XYZ file of C-alpha atoms in Angstrom:
757
model
C 154.881 15.350 44.568
C 154.751 14.324 40.911
C 152.919 17.534 40.073
C 155.657 19.560 41.790
C 158.314 17.772 39.753
C 156.482 18.756 36.592
C 155.592 22.322 37.480
C 159.025 23.458 38.681
C 160.741 23.914 35.277
C 157.918 26.039 33.854
C 157.533 28.448 36.706
C 161.282 28.946 37.008
C 161.090 29.977 33.361
C 158.044 32.197 33.718
C 158.459 33.780 37.095
C 162.073 33.255 38.142
C 161.080 31.633 41.454
C 163.815 29.909 43.406
C 161.771 28.312 46.154
C 159.985 24.989 45.747
C 157.298 26.234 48.096
C 156.673 29.302 45.935
C 156.463 27.177 42.812
C 153.870 24.862 44.316
C 151.798 27.831 45.428
C 151.764 29.222 41.918
C 150.598 25.874 40.580
C 147.746 25.745 43.074
C 146.705 29.281 42.207
C 146.541 28.391 38.533
C 144.484 25.309 39.316
C 141.632 27.526 40.508
C 141.099 28.439 36.843
C 139.644 31.884 37.284
C 138.929 33.755 34.086
C 141.835 36.058 34.914
C 144.419 33.346 35.541
C 143.391 31.397 32.417
C 143.068 34.320 30.029
C 144.303 34.164 26.456
C 147.025 36.661 27.319
C 148.301 34.473 30.135
C 148.294 31.435 27.845
C 150.192 33.283 25.127
C 152.773 34.471 27.640
C 153.164 30.947 28.963
C 153.560 29.507 25.467
C 156.063 32.186 24.463
C 158.253 31.402 27.446
C 158.057 27.660 26.939
C 158.649 27.664 23.195
C 161.612 30.027 23.557
C 163.590 27.429 25.503
C 162.542 24.365 23.515
C 165.129 22.737 21.311
C 164.277 21.886 17.718
C 164.167 18.185 18.645
C 161.701 18.912 21.457
C 159.520 20.886 19.078
C 159.485 18.094 16.518
C 158.518 15.674 19.282
C 155.359 17.702 19.866
C 154.454 17.188 16.195
C 154.694 13.415 16.517
C 151.830 11.049 17.386
C 152.484 7.340 17.893
C 150.285 4.371 18.771
C 150.502 1.925 21.609
C 150.606 -1.793 20.916
C 147.683 -4.068 21.655
C 147.185 -7.285 23.564
C 144.025 -9.107 24.636
C 144.285 -7.512 28.060
C 144.425 -4.016 26.590
C 146.957 -1.482 25.308
C 150.680 -1.820 25.973
C 153.721 0.097 24.780
C 157.052 -1.182 23.569
C 160.429 -0.217 24.995
C 161.442 1.763 21.914
C 158.454 4.086 22.255
C 159.137 4.456 25.977
C 162.652 5.539 25.069
C 161.358 8.037 22.492
C 158.928 9.525 25.023
C 161.711 9.929 27.601
C 163.857 11.632 24.967
C 161.051 14.055 24.124
C 160.776 12.713 20.580
C 157.139 11.637 20.941
C 154.775 14.179 22.451
C 151.456 12.471 21.793
C 150.107 8.915 22.070
C 146.979 7.253 20.739
C 145.217 3.979 21.530
C 145.989 4.337 25.237
C 143.285 4.243 27.882
C 142.735 3.411 31.585
C 143.968 5.557 34.420
C 146.764 3.157 35.304
C 148.183 2.980 31.782
C 147.861 6.645 30.824
C 149.351 7.698 34.153
C 152.300 5.371 33.593
C 152.926 6.875 30.163
C 152.421 10.430 31.377
C 155.060 9.877 34.040
C 157.560 8.932 31.325
C 157.136 12.362 29.755
C 156.635 14.493 32.849
C 159.367 13.001 35.025
C 162.020 12.087 32.471
C 162.120 14.798 29.815
C 163.972 18.066 30.242
C 160.859 20.251 30.249
C 158.273 17.762 31.413
C 155.758 18.652 28.710
C 152.733 16.363 29.175
C 151.564 13.873 26.590
C 148.256 14.212 24.779
C 146.280 10.941 24.623
C 143.998 10.301 21.656
C 141.589 7.486 20.881
C 138.843 6.555 18.422
C 135.842 7.337 20.609
C 133.297 7.226 17.790
C 129.922 6.092 19.175
C 130.658 5.542 22.821
C 133.602 4.548 24.981
C 132.648 1.797 27.439
C 128.913 2.296 26.977
C 128.469 1.787 23.241
C 125.697 3.670 21.484
C 124.344 2.881 18.006
C 126.770 3.441 15.155
C 126.906 7.034 13.958
C 124.780 6.362 10.872
C 122.182 4.847 13.180
C 122.280 7.814 15.550
C 121.749 10.139 12.612
C 118.518 8.257 11.816
C 117.122 9.523 15.122
C 117.112 13.089 13.748
C 117.390 14.021 17.438
C 120.182 16.550 17.872
C 119.889 16.719 21.662
C 120.158 12.938 21.957
C 123.138 12.890 19.585
C 124.873 15.606 21.591
C 124.160 13.689 24.798
C 125.616 10.518 23.292
C 128.865 12.373 22.571
C 128.751 13.959 26.045
C 128.513 10.534 27.692
C 131.302 9.191 25.485
C 133.490 12.133 26.504
C 132.661 11.629 30.179
C 133.659 7.968 30.065
C 136.727 8.445 27.866
C 138.069 11.311 29.961
C 137.563 9.196 33.086
C 140.040 6.723 31.581
C 142.726 9.277 30.826
C 141.792 10.194 27.245
C 142.085 13.827 26.137
C 141.170 13.645 22.472
C 138.830 11.702 20.207
C 139.183 11.152 16.476
C 135.564 12.098 15.927
C 133.189 13.228 14.612
C 133.459 11.864 11.101
C 131.530 14.423 9.062
C 132.045 13.015 5.569
C 128.930 13.095 3.410
C 128.349 9.725 1.741
C 125.972 8.843 -1.073
C 127.468 5.447 -1.829
C 126.544 2.539 0.470
C 129.288 0.394 -1.045
C 131.684 2.514 1.014
C 132.102 0.831 4.383
C 132.774 3.986 6.350
C 129.306 5.312 5.614
C 128.579 3.647 8.959
C 130.611 6.323 10.776
C 128.883 9.371 9.331
C 125.506 11.085 9.198
C 124.427 10.029 5.729
C 123.892 11.795 2.433
C 122.443 15.208 3.261
C 124.568 18.288 3.770
C 122.144 20.230 6.007
C 121.442 17.337 8.352
C 125.143 16.481 8.293
C 126.135 19.979 9.390
C 123.619 20.017 12.236
C 124.779 16.629 13.515
C 128.433 17.639 13.172
C 127.849 20.660 15.407
C 125.940 18.577 17.950
C 128.752 16.046 18.217
C 131.443 18.687 18.609
C 129.407 20.313 21.386
C 128.894 16.945 23.046
C 132.573 16.024 23.066
C 133.997 19.429 23.961
C 131.271 20.903 26.147
C 131.468 24.608 26.922
C 134.907 24.635 28.526
C 137.801 22.325 27.661
C 139.248 22.888 31.128
C 136.504 20.702 32.592
C 137.841 17.170 33.032
C 134.784 15.537 31.488
C 135.501 17.083 28.091
C 137.765 15.879 25.301
C 139.076 17.489 22.144
C 136.977 16.712 19.073
C 138.468 16.074 15.640
C 136.611 16.769 12.394
C 137.502 14.088 9.883
C 138.307 13.114 7.185
C 139.193 16.368 5.472
C 138.127 16.322 2.721
C 135.681 14.438 0.485
C 136.713 11.038 1.861
C 133.078 9.933 1.545
C 133.110 10.231 -2.249
C 135.655 7.647 -3.450
C 135.263 6.409 -6.995
C 133.328 3.106 -7.038
C 132.770 3.328 -3.279
C 136.158 1.705 -2.669
C 137.860 2.915 0.488
C 140.943 5.136 0.038
C 140.160 5.549 -3.663
C 140.522 8.663 -5.794
C 138.091 11.569 -5.420
C 137.498 13.762 -8.451
C 134.819 16.440 -8.400
C 134.145 20.028 -9.339
C 134.914 22.918 -7.035
C 131.183 23.656 -6.959
C 130.312 20.151 -5.780
C 133.121 20.149 -3.231
C 131.953 23.411 -1.702
C 128.234 22.696 -1.989
C 128.142 19.176 -0.569
C 131.358 17.997 1.045
C 132.901 21.021 2.775
C 129.927 22.542 4.679
C 129.951 19.993 7.550
C 133.647 20.736 8.095
C 133.017 24.480 8.059
C 130.224 23.909 10.586
C 132.644 22.220 12.992
C 135.009 25.185 12.742
C 132.124 27.499 13.578
C 131.298 25.199 16.512
C 134.851 25.539 17.855
C 136.240 22.124 16.961
C 139.756 21.730 18.349
C 141.392 19.578 15.679
C 141.089 18.370 12.088
C 142.222 15.088 10.534
C 143.278 14.776 6.915
C 141.779 12.165 4.607
C 143.654 9.295 2.960
C 142.408 10.135 -0.521
C 143.512 12.616 -3.113
C 141.131 15.425 -4.046
C 141.272 16.453 -7.688
C 144.783 15.075 -8.024
C 146.312 16.312 -4.764
C 146.384 13.989 -1.718
C 144.646 15.552 1.266
C 147.709 15.301 3.515
C 149.684 17.391 1.037
C 146.891 19.673 -0.103
C 147.763 23.287 0.689
C 144.563 24.537 -0.911
C 142.467 22.537 1.551
C 144.656 22.777 4.642
C 145.834 26.373 4.435
C 143.894 28.384 1.869
C 140.437 27.160 2.875
C 140.825 25.853 6.428
C 143.124 28.537 7.846
C 142.748 31.616 5.642
C 139.122 31.349 4.564
C 137.557 29.690 7.613
C 139.882 30.932 10.353
C 140.558 27.554 11.994
C 142.936 27.937 14.960
C 143.408 24.361 16.175
C 145.864 21.791 14.859
C 145.697 19.409 11.906
C 146.707 15.767 12.317
C 147.081 13.226 9.543
C 145.311 9.913 9.468
C 147.369 6.783 10.119
C 150.700 6.912 8.176
C 149.196 9.124 5.491
C 152.294 11.323 5.198
C 154.334 8.345 4.038
C 151.448 7.381 1.767
C 152.225 10.438 -0.341
C 154.921 8.212 -1.840
C 152.582 5.537 -3.304
C 150.208 8.357 -4.277
C 153.036 9.386 -6.585
C 153.556 12.957 -5.392
C 156.612 12.332 -3.174
C 159.784 10.460 -4.105
C 160.484 9.283 -0.553
C 159.376 9.832 3.040
C 161.602 12.877 3.448
C 159.973 14.460 0.430
C 156.584 13.503 1.867
C 157.357 15.256 5.167
C 158.361 18.363 3.227
C 155.103 18.361 1.255
C 152.930 17.727 4.325
C 154.284 20.441 6.600
C 154.333 22.998 3.806
C 150.726 22.119 3.007
C 149.638 22.743 6.595
C 149.842 19.438 8.487
C 150.772 20.082 12.118
C 150.966 16.563 13.543
C 152.194 13.334 11.977
C 150.249 10.232 12.992
C 152.428 7.130 13.015
C 154.512 7.821 9.886
C 157.552 8.981 11.849
C 158.328 11.256 8.916
C 158.534 14.454 10.947
C 160.656 12.755 13.599
C 163.046 11.398 10.995
C 163.285 14.245 8.495
C 162.129 17.666 9.720
C 165.528 18.574 11.153
C 167.167 17.711 7.826
C 164.545 19.646 5.887
C 165.235 22.733 7.996
C 168.964 22.327 7.419
C 168.252 22.020 3.689
C 166.236 25.239 3.750
C 163.019 23.558 2.587
C 161.247 24.107 5.903
C 161.779 26.862 8.457
C 161.891 26.443 12.202
C 159.223 29.134 12.336
C 156.839 26.749 10.541
C 157.573 24.062 13.104
C 157.099 26.536 15.935
C 153.715 27.602 14.567
C 152.499 24.000 14.612
C 153.983 23.389 18.060
C 152.172 26.423 19.419
C 148.808 25.119 18.175
C 149.365 21.789 19.901
C 150.673 23.226 23.160
C 147.776 25.693 23.266
C 145.293 22.828 23.384
C 147.297 21.022 26.054
C 147.144 24.271 28.009
C 143.383 24.638 27.520
C 142.898 21.094 28.802
C 144.760 22.084 31.973
C 147.598 19.622 31.423
C 150.260 22.213 32.253
C 148.605 22.717 35.629
C 148.237 19.030 36.407
C 149.286 16.495 33.775
C 147.497 13.780 35.758
C 144.158 15.578 36.061
C 142.526 13.038 33.723
C 144.038 10.165 35.711
C 141.463 10.006 38.486
C 140.748 6.496 39.744
C 137.594 7.635 41.533
C 136.102 9.011 38.324
C 137.140 5.860 36.495
C 135.283 3.709 39.022
C 132.186 5.901 39.192
C 131.582 7.089 35.623
C 131.866 4.026 33.391
C 128.673 2.304 32.237
C 126.492 3.938 34.857
C 122.752 3.167 34.908
C 122.133 6.622 33.441
C 124.563 5.978 30.586
C 123.066 2.571 29.845
C 119.540 3.987 29.798
C 120.644 6.752 27.434
C 122.173 4.134 25.129
C 118.949 2.115 25.223
C 116.912 5.215 24.430
C 119.180 6.179 21.541
C 118.948 2.668 20.112
C 115.156 2.972 20.174
C 115.259 6.411 18.539
C 117.669 5.214 15.828
C 115.630 2.248 14.611
C 113.695 2.755 11.370
C 110.499 0.844 10.627
C 110.732 0.111 6.903
C 107.605 -2.007 6.507
C 104.668 -3.050 8.676
C 101.902 -4.745 6.719
C 98.657 -5.518 8.521
C 100.064 -4.171 11.799
C 102.339 -7.179 12.191
C 104.205 -5.086 14.744
C 104.049 -4.683 17.636
C 103.799 -8.310 18.747
C 101.651 -9.248 21.732
C 103.745 -10.535 24.640
C 101.605 -13.653 24.993
C 102.260 -14.814 21.416
C 104.456 -17.777 20.566
C 107.567 -16.281 18.980
C 110.306 -17.983 16.992
C 113.499 -15.937 17.164
C 115.882 -16.974 14.399
C 119.016 -15.556 12.851
C 122.791 -15.365 13.224
C 122.571 -11.993 14.985
C 119.755 -12.869 17.385
C 122.075 -13.940 20.196
C 125.315 -12.268 19.133
C 127.084 -10.000 21.625
C 130.185 -9.461 19.524
C 128.607 -7.902 16.449
C 125.666 -6.012 17.952
C 127.861 -3.068 18.971
C 129.321 -2.594 15.481
C 132.777 -1.400 14.475
C 134.962 1.305 16.067
C 133.812 0.452 19.570
C 136.599 2.100 21.569
C 137.010 0.294 24.893
C 133.628 -1.392 24.641
C 133.300 -4.968 25.890
C 132.158 -7.272 23.061
C 131.912 -10.428 25.112
C 129.925 -9.878 28.305
C 128.274 -6.444 28.416
C 126.168 -6.201 25.226
C 122.525 -7.240 25.524
C 121.431 -9.552 22.718
C 118.014 -9.638 21.091
C 117.372 -13.011 22.718
C 118.067 -11.504 26.141
C 115.781 -8.610 25.320
C 112.983 -10.942 24.232
C 113.308 -12.975 27.420
C 112.610 -9.786 29.358
C 109.356 -9.272 27.436
C 107.783 -12.661 26.733
C 105.160 -13.477 29.371
C 105.711 -17.246 29.234
C 109.274 -18.298 28.413
C 107.944 -21.553 26.980
C 106.505 -19.435 24.150
C 109.946 -18.265 23.011
C 111.895 -20.515 20.630
C 115.410 -19.732 19.424
C 118.027 -21.031 17.034
C 120.590 -19.165 14.873
C 119.506 -20.943 11.698
C 122.648 -19.946 9.807
C 125.911 -18.038 10.092
C 126.381 -14.419 9.052
C 128.569 -15.007 6.026
C 128.768 -18.715 5.273
C 126.919 -21.265 3.160
C 126.374 -23.742 5.998
C 122.752 -24.999 6.102
C 123.080 -27.443 9.000
C 120.715 -25.448 11.252
C 118.086 -24.724 8.601
C 115.848 -27.583 9.672
C 115.975 -26.547 13.334
C 114.899 -23.073 12.271
C 112.035 -24.441 10.200
C 110.916 -26.679 13.049
C 110.720 -23.908 15.652
C 109.064 -21.574 13.160
C 106.283 -24.134 12.753
C 105.536 -23.881 16.499
C 105.275 -20.097 16.503
C 102.540 -17.557 15.883
C 105.078 -15.125 14.447
C 108.691 -15.477 13.297
C 111.311 -12.805 14.009
C 114.460 -13.088 11.888
C 117.532 -11.121 13.031
C 119.926 -10.773 10.127
C 122.502 -8.485 8.579
C 126.242 -7.911 8.469
C 129.077 -8.709 10.827
C 130.725 -5.676 12.394
C 133.769 -6.178 10.175
C 131.695 -5.955 7.007
C 131.286 -2.202 7.519
C 133.710 0.437 8.687
C 137.221 1.107 7.424
C 138.522 -1.090 4.595
C 135.099 -2.737 4.341
C 133.738 -1.738 0.960
C 131.270 -4.130 -0.669
C 129.906 -4.511 -4.197
C 127.142 -6.923 -3.193
C 124.771 -5.319 -0.707
C 122.417 -8.276 -0.347
C 122.194 -10.071 2.976
C 125.487 -11.993 3.112
C 125.982 -15.752 3.141
C 122.831 -17.825 2.895
C 120.669 -15.603 5.097
C 118.214 -14.905 2.277
C 117.946 -18.627 1.547
C 116.913 -19.197 5.157
C 114.315 -16.435 4.837
C 112.931 -18.123 1.739
C 112.767 -21.503 3.448
C 110.786 -20.125 6.384
C 108.606 -17.979 4.146
C 107.159 -21.190 2.695
C 105.508 -21.907 6.063
C 103.141 -18.970 5.594
C 103.803 -17.539 9.059
C 103.898 -13.770 9.730
C 107.563 -12.792 9.414
C 109.439 -9.861 10.908
C 112.939 -9.065 9.658
C 115.180 -7.206 12.112
C 118.292 -5.842 10.431
C 121.719 -5.069 11.883
C 124.110 -3.466 9.424
C 126.363 -0.488 8.849
C 124.986 0.733 5.533
C 121.886 0.594 3.320
C 121.358 -2.901 1.940
C 119.554 -4.075 -1.196
C 116.296 -5.551 0.069
C 113.894 -5.858 -2.875
C 113.021 -9.502 -2.177
C 112.749 -8.862 1.542
C 110.516 -5.846 0.994
C 108.159 -7.920 -1.156
C 108.049 -10.955 1.117
C 108.460 -9.874 4.736
C 105.454 -8.654 6.698
C 107.526 -6.184 8.694
C 111.104 -4.895 8.515
C 112.871 -3.020 11.313
C 116.270 -1.458 10.568
C 118.260 -1.238 13.814
C 121.783 -0.679 12.396
C 124.330 -1.888 14.967
C 122.435 -0.661 18.040
C 125.130 -0.883 20.724
C 125.456 -2.197 24.258
C 121.743 -1.997 25.066
C 120.583 -2.934 21.598
C 118.808 -6.134 22.564
C 116.625 -4.383 25.105
C 115.865 -1.519 22.721
C 114.848 -3.866 19.910
C 112.589 -5.794 22.261
C 111.025 -2.512 23.427
C 110.121 -1.748 19.818
C 109.059 -5.231 18.727
C 106.674 -5.659 21.659
C 105.266 -2.131 21.588
C 106.802 -0.600 24.701
C 108.300 1.990 22.364
C 107.202 3.324 18.992
C 109.721 3.528 16.118
C 110.473 7.111 15.100
C 113.710 6.870 13.104
C 114.022 8.161 9.546
C 116.605 7.125 6.975
C 119.549 9.433 6.381
C 120.822 7.399 3.437
C 118.718 6.258 0.509
C 118.207 2.497 0.147
C 118.730 1.422 -3.487
C 116.759 -1.261 -5.288
C 120.051 -2.722 -6.480
C 123.704 -1.722 -6.628
C 123.332 -0.593 -10.240
C 121.583 2.561 -8.981
C 124.533 3.591 -6.809
C 125.433 6.345 -6.076
C 121.844 7.185 -5.235
C 120.528 10.100 -3.187
C 117.406 12.213 -2.963
C 118.671 15.675 -3.951
C 119.460 14.928 -7.586
C 119.291 17.416 -10.428
C 116.604 17.271 -13.089
C 118.791 16.842 -16.228
C 117.698 18.083 -19.646
C 115.700 14.905 -20.211
C 114.022 14.098 -16.929
C 112.086 10.883 -16.587
C 108.385 11.486 -15.968
C 106.524 8.599 -14.388
C 103.384 9.011 -16.485
C 104.905 10.830 -19.451
C 103.991 9.820 -23.024
C 107.446 9.080 -24.459
C 110.079 7.779 -22.080
C 112.636 6.086 -24.328
C 115.051 8.986 -24.623
C 114.904 10.020 -21.007
C 117.309 9.736 -18.065
C 116.299 6.286 -16.869
C 117.246 2.615 -16.619
C 115.814 -0.033 -18.914
C 115.633 -2.666 -16.206
C 114.771 -0.876 -12.946
C 112.893 2.213 -11.802
C 114.796 5.410 -11.105
C 113.215 5.592 -7.669
C 114.873 4.027 -4.619
C 113.460 1.205 -2.548
C 113.275 3.509 0.488
C 113.877 7.261 0.085
C 115.851 9.625 2.271
C 113.828 10.675 5.308
C 111.641 7.564 5.180
C 110.445 5.729 8.262
C 107.125 4.374 9.497
C 105.478 4.451 12.921
C 102.899 2.405 14.804
C 100.664 5.431 14.357
C 99.902 7.696 11.383
C 100.307 11.420 10.809
C 98.412 13.880 8.651
C 99.840 17.167 7.330
C 97.536 20.148 6.699
C 97.567 23.947 6.393
C 101.017 24.229 4.839
C 101.692 27.891 4.128
C 104.115 30.800 4.062
C 103.210 34.079 5.734
C 103.258 35.854 2.374
C 104.010 35.068 -1.238
C 106.693 37.648 -2.051
C 109.832 38.488 -0.054
C 112.665 40.952 -0.342
C 116.211 39.619 -0.173
C 116.804 40.257 3.540
C 113.341 39.329 4.769
C 112.662 36.283 6.931
C 110.427 33.635 5.390
C 107.973 32.245 7.929
C 106.543 28.814 7.208
C 104.005 26.729 9.086
C 102.275 23.371 8.835
C 99.884 21.515 11.111
C 100.621 17.876 11.925
C 98.016 15.581 13.482
C 98.434 12.130 15.003
C 95.606 10.234 13.293
C 96.400 6.875 14.876
C 95.690 5.143 18.156
C 99.047 5.451 19.964
C 101.465 8.216 20.880
C 104.243 8.711 18.379
C 107.082 10.948 17.241
C 107.290 12.425 13.762
C 110.175 14.129 11.967
C 108.624 17.019 10.050
C 110.880 17.679 7.057
C 111.028 20.926 5.064
C 112.552 20.892 1.580
C 113.073 23.637 -0.999
C 113.656 23.993 -4.738
C 114.897 27.043 -6.622
C 112.893 26.714 -9.847
C 115.115 28.785 -12.163
C 118.716 29.680 -11.355
C 121.935 30.595 -13.125
C 123.300 27.074 -12.552
C 121.582 23.704 -12.244
C 120.312 22.935 -8.747
C 118.716 19.903 -7.049
C 115.031 19.077 -7.358
C 114.772 19.484 -3.610
C 117.062 20.151 -0.669
C 116.427 19.664 3.033
C 116.360 23.047 4.760
C 114.834 22.413 8.179
C 113.356 19.635 10.301
C 111.599 19.280 13.625
C 110.985 16.149 15.679
C 107.688 16.343 17.544
C 105.746 14.003 19.823
C 101.969 13.743 19.508
C 99.315 11.866 21.444
C 96.430 10.246 19.526
C 94.283 12.924 17.841
C 96.646 15.662 18.993
C 97.631 18.364 16.498
C 100.624 20.676 16.582
C 101.498 23.690 14.477
C 105.134 23.445 13.414
C 106.898 26.618 12.295
C 110.120 27.146 10.380
C 112.016 30.262 9.334
C 114.339 30.674 6.373
C 116.579 33.568 5.376
C 118.299 34.441 2.125
C 121.342 32.486 3.353
C 119.232 29.324 3.159
C 118.431 30.149 -0.462
C 122.034 30.849 -1.445
C 124.204 28.691 -3.698
C 127.436 28.943 -5.681
C 126.574 30.906 -8.789
C 128.325 30.901 -12.165
C 131.196 32.986 -10.854
C 131.366 30.880 -7.640
C 130.034 33.631 -5.417
C 127.721 32.312 -2.718
C 124.421 34.176 -2.809
C 120.682 33.911 -3.354
C 119.131 34.884 -6.663
C 115.723 36.434 -7.145
C 113.048 34.179 -8.583
C 110.438 31.537 -7.895
C 110.871 28.934 -5.157
C 108.913 25.859 -4.206
C 108.667 24.545 -0.645
C 107.806 20.977 0.317
C 106.912 19.516 3.694
C 106.150 15.975 4.730
C 107.105 12.710 6.351
C 109.958 11.891 3.948
C 111.654 13.306 0.852
C 109.058 11.765 -1.482
C 105.723 12.248 0.333
C 105.295 15.995 0.424
C 102.864 18.909 0.400
C 103.868 21.916 -1.713
C 103.634 25.715 -1.724
C 105.433 28.537 -3.541
C 106.943 31.949 -2.897
C 108.884 34.572 -4.830
C 112.129 36.283 -3.872
C 112.437 39.790 -5.306
C-alpha cells in the first residue's frame, strides 16, 4: 500500500491515469525492468515531467544532504530534520543504516511530501560495512585487483541490505606523505596502481547495473589533490604545477569517470589558491567539459561554508553562490543551498536553470537505482538477515587480510613459527578488538566481532600451555607497569611475537602526525625484551608507513599487517604459523626518518644526482646525515620462498609510434614452498622535452608458483603508456630511447632498452 501511495502522483503526471488500479499496474510493469521500460528515453521523459511540476523549494531540497545524529545504539534523527524532510527541504540523508531506520525515514519523504520523491541514503562504506576488510592502504598492498573489487562488492551487498544507496568511496587521492593521516584510505603513492585500484573499487560498488539491489552508488573523492597538503597536515593548502596535477593527482579521478562512477566529492583544500568546492576549473572545465562526467558532485562535510574561512567568500550566502556556479550539485551539511539559493536566484546571481540541471543529475541516479519504482526496495528485512557477515564474507575478509600483509624482514627464516614452539605474545594490539579494524569502519562492530591476534594464535598453537600473553604496555602512554610481566613471559618462550602500532584514531581524517615512530613507550618495551636474546617477531598494525630504522636493525622478522579488519587475528596467525605465505607489496615508501618526507620511488634525477659510488658527492642532491634511499622501497615485500627473474626481453628493439610493445620475463620459484609474486614492470624515458621520473610503474602481474615452477609473464605497452605532458602541455609520446625494468620491487630490477621512432 505504501508503494501505491508513492507511485500515484507520478503516474497521474506522466500518463493521466485516474484509476488507482491502473496506476498500480503501471508500477508493477515498470518493476520488471526490461531494457525497453528502463531506457534512457523513458527516464528522460519521466524526469522532464517530474521536474516541470516541482517548485523551486522542492528542487533545492534535492540539492541538500543532511546527517543523522548518533547514539550508542545507532543512528537517530532529530525532530527538526524530520520536519525538513516532510517539507521537502531535505532530499538526501547520510549516516543512516538498518532497514528499520531507513524505512522510517523514507516514509517521511514518500508519504508526507507533495510529490513523494524518495530520499537517497549515503554512508562512509570505505573498507567494508558489517564485515570489515583491511584498510584501503592495506588492500592496495595486495596488488590483487580481483580481490579488491570483491571486497567492494561484499561491502555494497551488506550496505545495500541495510538500506544504503550510496557510499562515499573510493578515496582515490594519491599520497606521498605518510604524515597525512588519510593516506590510510587510499591506494598509496603510484598513479598507475592508483588508477587500476580506483576502477576496481568503482566496479565492485556499482556492479554492472545500478538497478540491482546489491549495488550502491560510488563516489570518487576527494577532488582534487587532497593527498598533497603542505607539511602533510590535513585540510592544508595544496600548491602545485598544472603538469604535476595532471600527471599525478588527476588520473585516478579520470579513471573513475571512465569506469562509470556515479558521483564525485569535492576536497576540503584549496588547489593553487582556489578551494575545491568553489573551483570551476576543476568541477566544470575539467570534470564536465573535458572528461564528460554525467553524475552529480557533492561537497565534503560543510565545505561550502568553509569557503568563508578560506577567505574567498564573505558569508555563507556568498559561499553558496560560488559553489553552485563552480559546479557543486549537492551541499553536504552546510545548509547553504537550503538557506540561500532562493535568494540568490531572486538576486540574479544564480538561475533556476542551474538548479534544475543539478536536480536532474540527482533524480537520474535515484531513477537508475529504481527508487521511483519502489522507494523501499533497499529496505528488505530478509536480505538484512541473510547477507550480513556471512561465512563467505568473513572468509573473503580473512583472505584479503592475508593478501594485504607485507613481510618486511625475515632473518634466518624466523617465520613461519612451528606450532609446537613456546610463544610469548606481547603488545598493546595483541588482544585488541577495537583497534584491529581501523578507522572508517561503517557499521562494523568493534567490541565483539573482530578476531584478535591472541584468538588467532589460540587456534594454531598445539598446546595452549605453550602460549603466554600480556599487553606489556599501552598504545600511546608512558606506563611501564606491565613491562616486567612481559619480560617474564618472554623468558619462558622460544620466540617472542610483539604486536604493536597505532590506535585506529591515530590515522584517518584529522590524524596527521610529525613523529612516525611507534607511539608511547612501545619501542622501549621492544628494547627491554631484546636484551633477552630471544628471536623476536614484530607484527605491525598501523594506517601509514612508520619510521622503523631501529626495529629493522634489531628485530628478526617484521610483518606489516596494517589494520587488517574483522578477521585480522586469524589472518595474522595463518601467516605467522605458515598456513599462508605473505605476498603483499608496499604501495607507499617507508622512510628512514621523517626528514626524508615526502618520499616516493618515481623521483626525477635533478641536475646533480647523487651516485652511490661516485667520486665527488659533496655538491650533489643528498642529505648529510642520512641516505637518500628509503628504508623499504615502493613495491617491496618478502615471501617465505624466493623468486628468480630471467630472460627479460622485448620482441624487438625499435618500434613505430602506433606499434604494440611486447615484453616478457620468466619468473621461477627457487624456494621450497608455494608462493605468490607481484611482477612489476617499470619504464624510463631517457631523454624528453621535459624532466621525467627515473622510473614509473607501467604494468604488474600477480602470479602463483609452486616450488621450482617457472612462468613466462608477458606485458604489452602502447604509445599511450609512453605519453606525458610535453612543454606545451599536450599529452603525447616522443620518439627516443626508453629503458624498461622488471623485478620484485622498484629497486631490485632487471633492465632492457628499446627505441621509439
